[in-house]
Amino acid sequence: VESATGISLAVPEVCAGLLGIAVGDRVVHMRSVCAVYAAGRIRDWLGQRQRRSLADATICEIGPGIGLLPTVLGSLGTKRMTLVDLPELNAMQAYFLSSTLPSHALSLFGESCPPEGAVVRILPDFQFLDEPVHPADLVFNQDSLPELDLATVRRYLERIPAVSRYFLSINQETRVPEGTPLEGGFLPGLLRDSAAYRCLYRMPAWCRAGYLEEMFCCGD
């Protein structure tokens, strides 16, 4: 896989305590593999459908976790990224990415974002949902929107078309039971029922059983 993609599957050393498969003196984890898969899909989409490279595109990720996908994207040449997550995770992302992407400037909540050069803009969820955000060529989400309460998911889905024309989702399709605190939200149904989203393709996400990859065109 590494030979075909040109991307390392190893977990960065800064991920202390993350267990995985030992390959020589390295550790490979499911999440690092999924990050490489997602980065490859984003790169292919931009190149084949938008005729753009990662180097001249801006990617926005909702719920990036520790920052594995931004690390992979940065290693492939992506210069402009926006990350959206809970404030406490923003702090963890800043620490992690300062080690894995030392060539990128980090812009945190309340700081001005450099207009040029390689930069990762790290935003709390409330700023993304309530304030103008720099436009992106693609918004990506993996492993988080289905876990949120229904009201918050709807706010994100209302906001995404104002940020980008394209939304890539790699998520599971388990329906949250009715009557739970998450109020039975079902991401695929919400997307298909929204006039703001038009599905361009839908296919299995090959890294994990039960996960679907869907690309949407947002807006008119």
Short mmCIF file of C-alpha atoms in Angstrom, two decimals:
data_model
loop_
_atom_site.label_atom_id
_atom_site.label_comp_id
_atom_site.label_asym_id
_atom_site.label_seq_id
_atom_site.Cartn_x
_atom_site.Cartn_y
_atom_site.Cartn_z
CA VAL A 1 0.00 0.00 0.00
CA GLU A 2 2.81 2.40 0.87
CA SER A 3 4.55 1.64 -2.41
CA ALA A 4 1.38 2.31 -4.41
CA THR A 5 0.34 5.48 -2.58
CA GLY A 6 3.70 6.95 -1.64
CA ILE A 7 2.30 7.58 1.85
CA SER A 8 3.54 6.06 5.11
CA LEU A 9 0.97 4.02 7.04
CA ALA A 10 2.92 4.31 10.28
CA VAL A 11 1.49 6.16 13.25
CA PRO A 12 3.56 9.31 13.98
CA GLU A 13 5.80 8.88 17.01
CA VAL A 14 4.02 11.70 18.82
CA CYS A 15 0.99 9.35 19.19
CA ALA A 16 2.29 7.91 22.45
CA GLY A 17 0.25 4.98 23.75
CA LEU A 18 -1.71 4.27 20.54
CA LEU A 19 -1.69 0.52 20.08
CA GLY A 20 -1.56 -1.08 16.65
CA ILE A 21 0.22 -3.68 14.53
CA ALA A 22 4.00 -3.79 14.85
CA VAL A 23 5.68 -3.62 11.44
CA GLY A 24 9.40 -3.66 12.02
CA ASP A 25 10.12 -0.71 14.26
CA ARG A 26 6.88 1.06 13.32
CA VAL A 27 3.23 0.89 14.42
CA VAL A 28 0.31 0.76 11.99
CA HIS A 29 -3.16 1.54 13.33
CA MET A 30 -6.57 1.38 11.67
CA ARG A 31 -6.94 5.15 12.02
CA SER A 32 -3.67 5.86 10.23
CA VAL A 33 -4.75 3.55 7.39
CA CYS A 34 -8.13 5.32 7.17
CA ALA A 35 -6.37 8.69 7.04
CA VAL A 36 -4.25 7.53 4.11
CA TYR A 37 -7.35 6.20 2.35
CA ALA A 38 -9.24 9.47 2.84
CA ALA A 39 -6.27 11.56 1.70
CA GLY A 40 -5.97 9.48 -1.45
CA ARG A 41 -9.66 9.86 -2.23
CA ILE A 42 -9.51 13.63 -1.70
CA ARG A 43 -6.42 13.90 -3.90
CA ASP A 44 -8.07 11.82 -6.65
CA TRP A 45 -11.28 13.85 -6.55
CA LEU A 46 -9.50 17.18 -6.79
CA GLY A 47 -7.30 15.99 -9.63
CA GLN A 48 -9.90 14.16 -11.68
CA ARG A 49 -13.00 16.31 -11.16
CA GLN A 50 -11.66 19.77 -10.37
CA ARG A 51 -8.29 19.60 -12.13
CA ARG A 52 -6.60 20.88 -8.99
CA SER A 53 -3.72 19.60 -6.91
CA LEU A 54 -3.63 19.40 -3.14
CA ALA A 55 -0.99 22.13 -3.18
CA ASP A 56 -3.41 24.74 -4.50
CA ALA A 57 -6.56 23.55 -2.70
CA THR A 58 -8.04 24.35 0.70
CA ILE A 59 -9.46 21.43 2.69
CA CYS A 60 -11.79 21.76 5.68
CA GLU A 61 -12.25 18.79 8.01
CA ILE A 62 -15.01 18.55 10.60
CA GLY A 63 -14.01 16.36 13.53
CA PRO A 64 -10.36 15.60 12.68
CA GLY A 65 -9.61 13.89 16.00
CA ILE A 66 -5.92 14.15 16.82
CA GLY A 67 -5.04 15.28 13.28
CA LEU A 68 -3.97 12.20 11.34
CA LEU A 69 -5.62 13.22 8.06
CA PRO A 70 -4.15 16.76 8.12
CA THR A 71 -0.76 15.17 8.75
CA VAL A 72 -1.11 12.97 5.68
CA LEU A 73 -2.52 15.79 3.54
CA GLY A 74 0.33 18.06 4.61
CA SER A 75 2.89 15.42 3.68
CA LEU A 76 1.28 15.26 0.22
CA GLY A 77 1.66 18.99 -0.28
CA THR A 78 -1.58 20.51 1.05
CA LYS A 79 -0.80 24.01 2.26
CA ARG A 80 -4.16 25.37 3.47
CA MET A 81 -6.35 23.42 5.89
CA THR A 82 -9.14 24.30 8.32
CA LEU A 83 -9.97 21.96 11.21
CA VAL A 84 -13.21 22.15 13.20
CA ASP A 85 -13.69 20.39 16.52
CA LEU A 86 -14.42 20.80 20.22
CA PRO A 87 -12.14 23.34 21.98
CA GLU A 88 -10.40 20.71 24.10
CA LEU A 89 -9.57 18.72 20.96
CA ASN A 90 -8.31 21.89 19.28
CA ALA A 91 -5.58 22.06 21.93
CA MET A 92 -4.60 18.44 21.29
CA GLN A 93 -4.57 19.01 17.53
CA ALA A 94 -2.30 22.03 17.90
CA TYR A 95 0.18 20.02 19.98
CA PHE A 96 0.10 17.04 17.60
CA LEU A 97 0.39 19.06 14.38
CA SER A 98 3.18 21.23 15.73
CA SER A 99 5.22 18.01 15.74
CA THR A 100 3.96 16.34 12.56
CA LEU A 101 3.71 19.46 10.35
CA PRO A 102 6.49 21.79 11.52
CA SER A 103 6.48 23.54 8.12
CA HIS A 104 2.89 24.72 8.62
CA ALA A 105 1.89 27.71 10.69
CA LEU A 106 -0.92 27.06 13.19
CA SER A 107 -3.74 29.58 13.58
CA LEU A 108 -5.84 29.09 16.73
CA PHE A 109 -9.10 30.63 17.91
CA GLY A 110 -8.73 34.41 18.17
CA GLU A 111 -5.58 34.54 16.07
CA SER A 112 -5.34 36.02 12.60
CA CYS A 113 -4.79 33.54 9.79
CA PRO A 114 -1.77 34.22 7.55
CA PRO A 115 -3.06 35.09 4.06
CA GLU A 116 -0.34 33.10 2.34
CA GLY A 117 1.91 30.12 2.94
CA ALA A 118 1.28 26.76 4.57
CA VAL A 119 -1.13 27.09 7.49
CA VAL A 120 -3.56 24.96 9.48
CA ARG A 121 -6.45 26.98 10.86
CA ILE A 122 -7.84 25.28 13.99
CA LEU A 123 -11.36 26.39 14.91
CA PRO A 124 -13.75 25.52 17.76
CA ASP A 125 -17.10 24.18 16.61
CA PHE A 126 -19.01 27.26 17.75
CA GLN A 127 -16.91 29.58 15.58
CA PHE A 128 -17.47 27.43 12.48
CA LEU A 129 -21.21 27.28 13.12
CA ASP A 130 -21.75 30.93 14.02
CA GLU A 131 -19.22 33.03 12.10
CA PRO A 132 -18.00 33.46 8.51
CA VAL A 133 -15.36 30.90 7.60
CA HIS A 134 -12.80 30.96 4.81
CA PRO A 135 -14.13 29.06 1.77
CA ALA A 136 -12.77 25.59 1.02
CA ASP A 137 -12.55 23.44 -2.08
CA LEU A 138 -13.91 20.49 -0.14
CA VAL A 139 -15.35 19.80 3.33
CA PHE A 140 -14.65 16.35 4.76
CA ASN A 141 -16.12 14.43 7.68
CA GLN A 142 -15.31 11.00 9.00
CA ASP A 143 -16.50 9.33 12.19
CA SER A 144 -18.22 12.25 13.89
CA LEU A 145 -21.46 13.64 12.47
CA PRO A 146 -23.44 10.42 13.16
CA GLU A 147 -22.29 10.63 16.79
CA LEU A 148 -23.72 14.12 17.39
CA ASP A 149 -27.18 15.13 18.52
CA LEU A 150 -29.69 15.80 15.78
CA ALA A 151 -29.87 19.57 16.31
CA THR A 152 -26.09 19.94 16.01
CA VAL A 153 -25.91 17.76 12.89
CA ARG A 154 -28.56 19.92 11.25
CA ARG A 155 -26.59 23.06 12.08
CA TYR A 156 -23.50 21.60 10.43
CA LEU A 157 -25.44 20.56 7.35
CA GLU A 158 -26.89 24.05 7.06
CA ARG A 159 -23.41 25.59 7.38
CA ILE A 160 -21.36 23.38 5.05
CA PRO A 161 -22.84 24.75 1.76
CA ALA A 162 -21.74 28.24 2.84
CA VAL A 163 -18.15 26.98 3.08
CA SER A 164 -17.76 24.69 0.08
CA ARG A 165 -19.50 23.35 -3.00
CA TYR A 166 -18.40 19.79 -2.19
CA PHE A 167 -18.85 17.62 0.91
CA LEU A 168 -17.21 14.20 1.30
CA SER A 169 -18.59 11.92 4.02
CA ILE A 170 -17.07 8.62 5.16
CA ASN A 171 -19.32 7.40 7.94
CA GLN A 172 -21.22 4.40 9.24
CA GLU A 173 -24.94 4.13 8.61
CA THR A 174 -26.17 2.75 11.92
CA ARG A 175 -29.42 4.43 12.89
CA VAL A 176 -29.43 5.80 16.45
CA PRO A 177 -32.41 4.26 18.30
CA GLU A 178 -35.45 6.46 18.82
CA GLY A 179 -35.73 7.98 22.29
CA THR A 180 -31.98 8.17 22.94
CA PRO A 181 -30.22 11.46 23.78
CA LEU A 182 -29.18 11.72 20.11
CA GLU A 183 -32.87 11.79 19.12
CA GLY A 184 -32.58 9.20 16.38
CA GLY A 185 -30.52 11.25 13.92
CA PHE A 186 -29.63 9.41 10.68
CA LEU A 187 -26.99 11.17 8.58
CA PRO A 188 -27.72 9.54 5.18
CA GLY A 189 -31.41 10.32 5.50
CA LEU A 190 -30.74 13.92 6.52
CA LEU A 191 -28.44 14.43 3.54
CA ARG A 192 -30.75 12.80 1.02
CA ASP A 193 -33.76 14.74 2.31
CA SER A 194 -31.97 18.09 2.06
CA ALA A 195 -32.43 20.14 -1.11
CA ALA A 196 -28.98 21.64 -0.50
CA TYR A 197 -27.17 18.33 -1.12
CA ARG A 198 -27.01 16.32 -4.32
CA CYS A 199 -25.23 12.95 -4.15
CA LEU A 200 -22.59 12.60 -6.86
CA TYR A 201 -21.50 9.08 -5.94
CA ARG A 202 -22.02 6.51 -3.19
CA MET A 203 -19.81 3.47 -2.57
CA PRO A 204 -18.42 1.29 0.22
CA ALA A 205 -15.50 2.76 2.14
CA TRP A 206 -13.09 -0.10 1.60
CA CYS A 207 -11.14 0.25 4.85
CA ARG A 208 -14.04 -0.68 7.14
CA ALA A 209 -17.12 -2.85 6.86
CA GLY A 210 -20.37 -0.96 7.23
CA TYR A 211 -18.89 2.42 6.24
CA LEU A 212 -20.04 4.35 3.18
CA GLU A 213 -18.21 6.97 1.17
CA GLU A 214 -20.45 9.63 -0.34
CA MET A 215 -19.62 12.79 -2.27
CA PHE A 216 -22.19 15.59 -2.35
CA CYS A 217 -22.51 18.75 -4.38
CA CYS A 218 -23.77 21.53 -2.11
CA GLY A 219 -25.99 24.39 -3.19
CA ASP A 220 -27.64 25.03 -6.53
#
